[in-house]
Structures are given as C-alpha cells and as structure tokens.
Amino acid sequence: MELQQVANEIRKSIIRMLEKSKSGHPGGSLSAVEIMTALYFKEMNIDPSNPKWEERDRFVLSKGHGTPVLYGTLAERGFFPKKELDSFRKIDSMLQGHPDMKYTPGVDMTTGSLGQGLAAANGMALAGKLDNKEYRVYAMIGDGESQEGIIWEALMLSAHYKLDNLTVFLDYNGLQIDGKVKDVMNIEPIDEKYRSFGWHIIKIDGHSFEEISKAIEEAKKTKGKPTMIIANTVKGKGISYMENQAGWHGKAPSPEEAKIALEELEVGKND
Amino acid sequence: MTKMIATRNAYGDTLKELGEINKDIVVLDADLSGSTKTSVFAKAFPERFINVGIAEQNLMGTAAGLAAAGKIPFASSFAMFATGRAFEIIRNSICYPKLNVKIAATHAGLTVGEDGATHQALEDISIMRSLPNIIVLSPADAVETRQCIMKAVEHNGPVYIRLGRAKVPVIFDHDYEFEIGKGVELRAGTDIAIIGTGVMVERAILASEKLAEEGIAARVINMASIKPIDKDIIIKAAKETKGIITVEEHSIIGGLGSAVAEVVSESHPAKVLRIGTMDTFGESGDGFQLLEKYGLSVDNIVKKAKEIL
C-alpha cells in the first residue's frame, strides 16, 4: 500500500474508533496521521511480532490524548488485530484512553499527563547512548502541550546531553481545547526558543510524506544535538467539518457525522 | 561510644558499592548531589551519573524513560522536592506503569534543621504511601539504609527510600538483614508497644529504657517497611500489650501512625497514640532541638506510654 492509502485507512480507524467509544480526541489525532504513518511504515526499525525487541526504535506519544492515531497506526502495522479498536476506551479494553505500555503491544511509554513523555524519551535516548545501542528515539509533542514547564526542563536536558539519537515532532496544529494556542498562551517564536535551547530545527509541512522523510533523514545525520521537526499541521485534517476547529479537540463524532467523515475519506482515497 | 552516621552517607556509599556490581544502575540528581551523597557514585562512575539540573519533574520523567529502556535508575533530591514537586510524574510516569525507578530522597523531616519549613518534608510518607505499586521504606540507621538500598535493587518496581540529613546513631549490627514488608522487634515487653521509624527508632529505644526504670515493659518495634507494612507484628502488639504508640519524624496524618491505626482498627482494635508533627509546619533551628520542641522527644514518648497505662 502507498503511504497515502495507509494514512487514509488510519483516518478511517480513528473515526470508527471514536464513533464506537463515543469519546476521545479526533482533532490532534488527524493532524498527526502522516507523521505516524511515515514513522511506523517507513522510518522506524520495529518488529510488530516482537514489540519489546531491545534493538527497536522507540516512539513516545507525549501528547497522549492522540491515542486514536497511535492505536490506529499500531493496528494497521500489525501490533494487534484491528478489531481491538472497537474496544477503545471501554471497560476491560487493552486500549486505554491514554497510551499505556502495560496494556498495549507497541506502546513504548505510558503517557497522557502532558509534558511527561518528552522527559521519558530523553531517558530512553540516554539509555541508548549508555549502552552504545543503534536505536533511535522518536517523540511527538503538541503545541498546547509546550506550555507545560517540564517540556522546557526536558528540552534543556536533551541538548545538554547531546541526544542526537532523539528526534521530536512538534504537531503544530495551532489549536488547544480553549481555542487558538496563540490566544490561550502564545508559544511563539517557537523555532527561536528551540534553537536557543540548543536544538537543530527543521520546519516542514506535516502532511507531506516527502518532507517528513527528508526531515527524518536530516535528523539522523545531525550529530551532537537533538532535532526538533516543527510540523505545521491542520487539526482535524481530512474531515472537512473538523479541520481547524478547536471544538473537535476532544469530542467524538455522532454516527451521522462519522458517516459523512468516512464518505469523505472514501473520496479522498480516489484523489 | 555509638557510631554516628547520616543515612544519606550510607546511601552514597552503598550506591557506589552496588554500582561496581550492577552496571545497569544509573543515578540521577537535581543539583543536590553533594547533599544527597549521590556525588560518591558520580565520582566513581561519572558516565552513569546524570545531573538534570534544578528540575525535579524532569528528574522523575527522565528516570522513568531510563527504566523503560532497562536501566535501574536511582533518582535523588530532597524529600520535599522529590515527592512534592514531582508527585504527579511519580504517579503517572513511574508508579502507574510500574517502572523500575528507585527514589532515594534525603533531608526528610525536621532534622533538616536550619533550612526551615520549606525544606522539611513532613508529608512524604503520606504522599508516597497513597500511590499504588510503590514500596515505601524508612530506614533507622546506616546499616538498615544499606540493606534497604540493596533490597530495592532486588525488587523490580518503584521504591521510595526516605533518608535524613543528620548524623544518627548506628542501631543495627553489621549482620542485620532487612526484609521488605517486615518489622523488627528490638526490645521485648508486654505493657505497651512503641512502633518507630527512621530517626525516631533510637528515641523509642531510649524511652523504653526510661520506662523500664519505672517498671514498665515497653516493646519496641522498628518499622522501616511502611508499605507494605508488617501487619502481623502490629496485630501481635495490639493483642499482647495495652496499647501502641507510633513515633515518626513526619506528620501524624498519613504516615506510620496512620498505617498502624489502619491495621489495628481493621484487625484488632486497640488504643493507638500517634507521635509526630501535629498537623503543623516546622521552622528553622537545630534539628534535634526541633525534635524536642515539636514533641518528638523521649519524654513525650514516656508521657504517652503512661497515658495508655
């Protein structure tokens, strides 16, 4: 399957999952689909049949409410059967509301409380360096999440310890629950902030597979400092009525809304 | 004369000792390595020492990631900041995923002394004890500290170890062996039972000696394992004596006293009097003078014992 087709399947999974669970976060999941697809279907060295493989590349979803895109991607990649997605957020499910390394094959770190995942990713990258391992650590943070203090503590640490085996994506969709990030608590100029913290910065269109892959290659070649890929994205990407709407941060579509969304995705597939 | 060693010193020395044997041990500190004594490990194994700067949240978050990648991280700071500032990271990134992080926090309690109330953790046992998946240890002296650190490494999962700043007398012999979940009877007696933890264990012993002079036989129990707690030794004390006194350098709310009262009230109701800080903050001053001022004294233990009888 082409990456675009995979991404389309993951978007469908996200919509179906949320419709069934009647709860969850579509906006910030749909904005991250291309990045997740590129990571899990092209870039990361992983083995779905051996999720705890020691040499694997790691991924930490620091913006943990993006479970729909994480689970959709892991299921599509074969870490667990897609039918499991129907149980998302329900009692006795292996698919908890936020990522859980104890419950779900392929989840490398338990996250959900914002900001903590980046610190954990640092720990993994440090361990990789200590053990002279080749594996790389990837993480994704949100723009709203960047308002958390621990993010900046962690950013300092990654640069201080020269964690060039760490690549972080900022899913820069510009919206958080209460509205536009720039209105709630402006994080700009974010690129200058990262740079001044000692990071290598790459800015991309977070929905372009070509740009995502190019950025990851550049990150791999960047020595002595961690790389932040600032990915400009559209919250709710791919579903017309969800795009750029803060209201779709944490709301599940009704069956009617889901039907419209799935129809749009069918059309999108033929583009 | 009794040897005086701060439990934080025993911690630093034990870390170095274990660091030689176990290469998976890594140590993190938040700019207090000279005080927490992780500097001893840092000097011996600089490549396995990570200073995160003055950032306790990041201290715990980074430790979680190291544990997720197979390391055995020891994360150290003062008890106040380790458990207070970083509480939610300990909860969500360490205890919930049951990651193999050891939190060894020093400068607990009033014996921090001159730095005053902002630095005197009197709530840390209570906070840590409320979290699932974590073991809470509060050793009484240098020998027991070494044992606690060793048992913490053997245990796969989060452990909180409460340590102090001040030099305290060595109570245990070198062949003493600590076991997680077990209390130790230090003095026999059937009139009352004094259950102590940390620096207060020595005072419990001194109180029992004073009581003996008056013909009162006080059993003294050392309770270093606060979670899991030794229910059997508590219930036995409740059955065999006229009442229990708990003594801790910690608030009477949520700490050892509460843990003992929980066991007693559910299994064998008996009188339990709690000695600790009485729902108050500390202040600056000599650590041991503060213990006297806040009722953590031998005399107060004796007084409470007589109240029971």
mmCIF file of C-alpha atoms in Angstrom, chain B residues 32-187:
data_model
loop_
_atom_site.group_PDB
_atom_site.id
_atom_site.type_symbol
_atom_site.label_atom_id
_atom_site.label_comp_id
_atom_site.label_asym_id
_atom_site.label_seq_id
_atom_site.Cartn_x
_atom_site.Cartn_y
_atom_site.Cartn_z
ATOM 1 C CA LEU B 32 21.996 18.350 45.111
ATOM 2 C CA SER B 33 24.474 15.538 44.642
ATOM 3 C CA GLY B 34 26.801 16.865 47.322
ATOM 4 C CA SER B 35 23.948 16.866 49.821
ATOM 5 C CA THR B 36 22.190 13.664 48.778
ATOM 6 C CA LYS B 37 25.600 11.934 48.533
ATOM 7 C CA THR B 38 24.973 10.674 45.018
ATOM 8 C CA SER B 39 28.237 12.546 44.384
ATOM 9 C CA VAL B 40 30.015 9.465 45.759
ATOM 10 C CA PHE B 41 28.572 7.413 42.900
ATOM 11 C CA ALA B 42 29.126 10.251 40.418
ATOM 12 C CA LYS B 43 32.808 10.345 41.260
ATOM 13 C CA ALA B 44 33.213 6.613 40.790
ATOM 14 C CA PHE B 45 31.008 6.264 37.696
ATOM 15 C CA PRO B 46 30.703 9.648 36.006
ATOM 16 C CA GLU B 47 29.306 8.117 32.809
ATOM 17 C CA ARG B 48 26.380 6.633 34.727
ATOM 18 C CA PHE B 49 25.547 9.796 36.618
ATOM 19 C CA ILE B 50 23.026 12.230 35.150
ATOM 20 C CA ASN B 51 22.549 15.644 36.645
ATOM 21 C CA VAL B 52 19.268 17.083 35.369
ATOM 22 C CA GLY B 53 19.757 20.472 36.981
ATOM 23 C CA ILE B 54 17.233 22.012 39.326
ATOM 24 C CA ALA B 55 14.274 20.288 37.722
ATOM 25 C CA GLU B 56 12.634 17.625 39.860
ATOM 26 C CA GLN B 57 9.820 16.886 37.423
ATOM 27 C CA ASN B 58 12.392 16.201 34.748
ATOM 28 C CA LEU B 59 14.373 14.143 37.261
ATOM 29 C CA MET B 60 11.486 11.710 37.628
ATOM 30 C CA GLY B 61 10.434 11.779 33.977
ATOM 31 C CA THR B 62 13.947 11.031 32.754
ATOM 32 C CA ALA B 63 14.308 8.247 35.316
ATOM 33 C CA ALA B 64 11.083 6.727 34.000
ATOM 34 C CA GLY B 65 12.462 6.645 30.468
ATOM 35 C CA LEU B 66 15.734 5.100 31.607
ATOM 36 C CA ALA B 67 13.794 2.395 33.432
ATOM 37 C CA ALA B 68 11.608 1.803 30.367
ATOM 38 C CA ALA B 69 14.827 1.128 28.458
ATOM 39 C CA GLY B 70 16.058 -1.426 31.008
ATOM 40 C CA LYS B 71 18.124 0.647 33.434
ATOM 41 C CA ILE B 72 17.809 0.715 37.219
ATOM 42 C CA PRO B 73 17.709 4.438 37.913
ATOM 43 C CA PHE B 74 18.107 5.953 41.365
ATOM 44 C CA ALA B 75 16.605 9.440 41.392
ATOM 45 C CA SER B 76 17.617 11.645 44.280
ATOM 46 C CA SER B 77 16.722 15.026 45.674
ATOM 47 C CA PHE B 78 15.462 16.362 48.975
ATOM 48 C CA ALA B 79 12.300 14.552 50.100
ATOM 49 C CA MET B 80 10.326 17.776 49.875
ATOM 50 C CA PHE B 81 11.006 18.337 46.185
ATOM 51 C CA ALA B 82 11.282 14.705 45.123
ATOM 52 C CA THR B 83 7.825 13.817 46.380
ATOM 53 C CA GLY B 84 6.148 17.217 46.411
ATOM 54 C CA ARG B 85 7.235 18.960 43.251
ATOM 55 C CA ALA B 86 7.389 15.790 41.201
ATOM 56 C CA PHE B 87 4.401 13.972 42.678
ATOM 57 C CA GLU B 88 2.376 13.687 39.534
ATOM 58 C CA ILE B 89 5.277 12.476 37.419
ATOM 59 C CA ILE B 90 5.975 9.817 40.052
ATOM 60 C CA ARG B 91 2.335 8.835 39.912
ATOM 61 C CA ASN B 92 1.754 8.777 36.175
ATOM 62 C CA SER B 93 5.164 8.020 34.669
ATOM 63 C CA ILE B 94 6.635 5.740 37.367
ATOM 64 C CA CYS B 95 4.031 4.106 39.612
ATOM 65 C CA TYR B 96 1.246 3.629 37.087
ATOM 66 C CA PRO B 97 3.463 1.842 34.522
ATOM 67 C CA LYS B 98 5.299 0.190 37.465
ATOM 68 C CA LEU B 99 8.693 1.225 36.158
ATOM 69 C CA ASN B 100 11.825 0.145 37.965
ATOM 70 C CA VAL B 101 12.730 3.551 39.433
ATOM 71 C CA LYS B 102 14.195 3.947 42.919
ATOM 72 C CA ILE B 103 13.524 7.295 44.518
ATOM 73 C CA ALA B 104 16.010 7.882 47.311
ATOM 74 C CA ALA B 105 15.112 11.152 48.954
ATOM 75 C CA THR B 106 17.248 12.743 51.631
ATOM 76 C CA HIS B 107 16.666 15.617 54.071
ATOM 77 C CA ALA B 108 13.333 14.292 55.242
ATOM 78 C CA GLY B 109 11.731 15.653 58.385
ATOM 79 C CA LEU B 110 12.551 18.290 60.978
ATOM 80 C CA THR B 111 16.183 17.238 61.328
ATOM 81 C CA VAL B 112 16.875 19.163 58.117
ATOM 82 C CA GLY B 113 17.183 21.883 60.732
ATOM 83 C CA GLU B 114 18.250 25.407 59.868
ATOM 84 C CA ASP B 115 16.856 25.490 56.309
ATOM 85 C CA GLY B 116 13.417 25.614 57.862
ATOM 86 C CA ALA B 117 9.877 24.621 56.984
ATOM 87 C CA THR B 118 10.150 24.909 53.189
ATOM 88 C CA HIS B 119 12.754 22.167 53.202
ATOM 89 C CA GLN B 120 11.364 19.893 55.910
ATOM 90 C CA ALA B 121 9.248 17.175 54.295
ATOM 91 C CA LEU B 122 6.655 16.043 56.829
ATOM 92 C CA GLU B 123 4.207 14.657 54.277
ATOM 93 C CA ASP B 124 6.335 12.480 52.006
ATOM 94 C CA ILE B 125 5.454 9.121 53.587
ATOM 95 C CA SER B 126 1.793 10.016 53.367
ATOM 96 C CA ILE B 127 2.049 11.095 49.729
ATOM 97 C CA MET B 128 4.091 8.106 48.588
ATOM 98 C CA ARG B 129 2.100 5.592 50.603
ATOM 99 C CA SER B 130 -1.080 6.587 48.792
ATOM 100 C CA LEU B 131 0.317 5.520 45.417
ATOM 101 C CA PRO B 132 -0.270 2.001 44.104
ATOM 102 C CA ASN B 133 2.709 -0.138 43.013
ATOM 103 C CA ILE B 134 5.322 1.636 45.146
ATOM 104 C CA ILE B 135 7.237 0.338 48.144
ATOM 105 C CA VAL B 136 7.940 2.860 50.902
ATOM 106 C CA LEU B 137 10.987 2.387 53.120
ATOM 107 C CA SER B 138 12.199 4.489 56.031
ATOM 108 C CA PRO B 139 15.422 3.090 57.481
ATOM 109 C CA ALA B 140 16.543 3.897 61.012
ATOM 110 C CA ASP B 141 20.312 3.922 60.607
ATOM 111 C CA ALA B 142 23.243 3.437 58.244
ATOM 112 C CA VAL B 143 23.172 -0.358 58.388
ATOM 113 C CA GLU B 144 19.479 -0.530 57.615
ATOM 114 C CA THR B 145 19.865 2.059 54.853
ATOM 115 C CA ARG B 146 22.404 -0.128 53.096
ATOM 116 C CA GLN B 147 20.025 -3.064 53.406
ATOM 117 C CA CYS B 148 17.098 -1.045 52.075
ATOM 118 C CA ILE B 149 19.076 0.077 49.034
ATOM 119 C CA MET B 150 20.144 -3.485 48.306
ATOM 120 C CA LYS B 151 16.604 -4.832 48.660
ATOM 121 C CA ALA B 152 15.315 -2.003 46.489
ATOM 122 C CA VAL B 153 17.635 -3.094 43.681
ATOM 123 C CA GLU B 154 16.492 -6.704 44.011
ATOM 124 C CA HIS B 155 12.856 -5.619 43.766
ATOM 125 C CA ASN B 156 11.553 -4.950 40.255
ATOM 126 C CA GLY B 157 9.357 -1.870 40.577
ATOM 127 C CA PRO B 158 9.201 1.572 42.132
ATOM 128 C CA VAL B 159 10.653 2.055 45.609
ATOM 129 C CA TYR B 160 10.718 5.185 47.740
ATOM 130 C CA ILE B 161 13.503 5.361 50.334
ATOM 131 C CA ARG B 162 13.309 8.101 52.947
ATOM 132 C CA LEU B 163 16.656 9.332 54.217
ATOM 133 C CA GLY B 164 17.869 12.015 56.581
ATOM 134 C CA ARG B 165 20.419 14.773 56.700
ATOM 135 C CA ALA B 166 21.579 14.467 60.296
ATOM 136 C CA LYS B 167 24.042 12.010 61.743
ATOM 137 C CA VAL B 168 22.188 9.347 63.694
ATOM 138 C CA PRO B 169 23.436 6.525 65.879
ATOM 139 C CA VAL B 170 24.010 3.105 64.358
ATOM 140 C CA ILE B 171 21.497 0.768 65.958
ATOM 141 C CA PHE B 172 21.874 -2.432 63.981
ATOM 142 C CA ASP B 173 24.729 -4.904 63.883
ATOM 143 C CA HIS B 174 26.517 -5.437 60.607
ATOM 144 C CA ASP B 175 24.898 -8.827 60.064
ATOM 145 C CA TYR B 176 21.375 -7.371 60.320
ATOM 146 C CA GLU B 177 19.222 -8.316 57.372
ATOM 147 C CA PHE B 178 16.256 -6.200 56.398
ATOM 148 C CA GLU B 179 13.258 -7.649 54.594
ATOM 149 C CA ILE B 180 10.654 -5.651 52.694
ATOM 150 C CA GLY B 181 7.307 -5.992 54.482
ATOM 151 C CA LYS B 182 8.835 -6.967 57.820
ATOM 152 C CA GLY B 183 9.144 -5.046 61.059
ATOM 153 C CA VAL B 184 11.696 -5.944 63.712
ATOM 154 C CA GLU B 185 11.197 -6.266 67.456
ATOM 155 C CA LEU B 186 14.134 -4.503 69.109
ATOM 156 C CA ARG B 187 13.020 -4.727 72.758
#
